[in-house]
Phi, psi and omega in degrees: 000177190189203184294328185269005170241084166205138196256124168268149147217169189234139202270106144327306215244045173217298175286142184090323186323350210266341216242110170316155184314318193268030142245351187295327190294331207272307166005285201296297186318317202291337200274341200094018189231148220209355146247147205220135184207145176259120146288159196285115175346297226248076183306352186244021176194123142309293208284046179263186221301166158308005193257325189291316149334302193285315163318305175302332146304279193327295195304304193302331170274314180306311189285345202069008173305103164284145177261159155227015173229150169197120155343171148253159165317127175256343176090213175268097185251104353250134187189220188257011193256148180221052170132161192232351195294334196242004176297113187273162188041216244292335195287288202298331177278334166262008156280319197275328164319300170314303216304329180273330170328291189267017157294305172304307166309299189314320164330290205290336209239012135130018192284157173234037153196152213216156226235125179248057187287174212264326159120155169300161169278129171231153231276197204352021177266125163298129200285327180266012179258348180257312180325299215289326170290348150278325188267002171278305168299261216341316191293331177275321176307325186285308175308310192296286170351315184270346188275358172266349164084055143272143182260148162279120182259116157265124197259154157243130199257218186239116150005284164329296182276350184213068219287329206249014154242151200285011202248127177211354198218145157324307161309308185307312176284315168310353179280277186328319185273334187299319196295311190292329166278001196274286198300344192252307189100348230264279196098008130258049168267142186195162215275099190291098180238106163268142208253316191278347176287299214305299177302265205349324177281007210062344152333133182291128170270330192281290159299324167302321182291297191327305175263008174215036177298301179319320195246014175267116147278327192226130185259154169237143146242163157189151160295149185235147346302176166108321212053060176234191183301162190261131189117346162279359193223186193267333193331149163277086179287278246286304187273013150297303194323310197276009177271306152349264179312345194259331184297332201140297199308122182261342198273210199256141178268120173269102172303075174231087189232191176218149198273358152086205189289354190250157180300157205272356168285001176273347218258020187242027174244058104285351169237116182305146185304330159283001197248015213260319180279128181307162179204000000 
């Protein structure tokens, strides 16, 4: 196995940035790639108007672009906020807003995941007081999720970069999604495992797939140290990757790195040009 049996897509809103939004797809399309996945555009409104919506459909159908990953609403991504569901009072009331908006986008436009950061530790809020308003959103996001023929993603990020969210660890988020299929019934909630947070915490990564390849709906890479593309860093991606696939995961790898000084259409020549279009 190697680099060229995995199916990618590339996250638009890390890759491409050099670009306005309603041009990264066709972009992505030019570079060879035919899948695609979004943090949710529109960092200042759950709610934005149908026009912006339906556009952001246009580009993504004009490139031929499939999306197959999206936020649920995040607060400021990227900024200092890393998620809005367990944030109590306006965050959390414009997360639950958001939730039928991008369920319904992800709908119109064939995505089947759809993405749940989980929100900061915020200074005079009880941490279980904020768990039990997560996992009451988690809950409501997995039904819009499932009513859209969709899975729900809970991510775990790094430490470093993210001092004050509590899912820090592989266990943690998986702690989290259980509680959230238990509450449902559902069995779609599943495990976001980006490779480059997992080192970053430091984790044997290599033992998260093993022990929690069954339960990954979705993958992300970058390299460590940097977060840039793989081969700028120390990371084993290629044999993590086959490690995946020997585990089970059939789904998708999400490029969601940064192409650093060169334009991001430069920043894909560790993957042959055939190996670029989902199959």
């Amino acid at each position: 196995m190697g680099y060229s049996d995995h199916r990618y897509d590339v996250n638009l809103s890390i890759l491409f940035t050099e670009l306005p939004l309603l041009e990264r797809p066709a972009a992505a399309a030019a570079a060879g790639f035919t899948a695609v996945e979004l943090w949710w555009p529109w960092i200042e409104t759950p709610t934005p108007p149908q026009a912006e919506l339906d556009a952001l459909k246009k580009a993504l159908d004009d490139a031929g672009t499939q999306l197959v990953g999206l936020n649920f609403y995040a607060g400021q991504l990227p900024g200092p906020d890393r998620g809005a569901l367990s944030v109590p009072g306006d965050e959390s009331d414009r997360f639950r807003a958001n939730i039928e908006v991008a369920a319904d986008f992800a709908a119109s436009v064939g995505c089947k995941a759809l993405n749940a950061l989980y929100g900061n530790r915020v200074d005079g809020a009880d941490p279980q007081v904020q768990d039990a308003l997560a996992l009451e959103n988690l809950v409501l996001a997995a039904r819009a999720a499932d009513r859209v023929g969709a899975i729900l993603l809970v991510e775990t990020l790094n430490k470093p970069e993210s001092p004050l969210y509590p899912l820090v660890s592989a266990p943690a988020a998986i702690d989290v999604i259980d509680k959230v299929n238990a509450a449902t019934g559902l069995g779609n909630a599943k495990f976001l495992l980006d490779i480059y947070h997992l080192s970053m915490n430091g984790e044997d990564v290599a033992r998260v797939i093993d022990d929690y390849a069954e339960k990954t709906g979705h993958v992300q890479i970058a390299d460590n140290p940097g977060r840039g593309a793989p081969g700028t860093g120390s990371l084993p991606l290629e044999q993590l990757l086959d490690g995946l696939k020997k585990a089970g995961y059939e789904g998708w790898v999400g490029l969601e790195y940064k192409a650093g000084d060169r334009p991001s259409a430069e920043s894909f020549d560790w993957l042959p040009a055939g190996a670029r279009a989902a199959r």
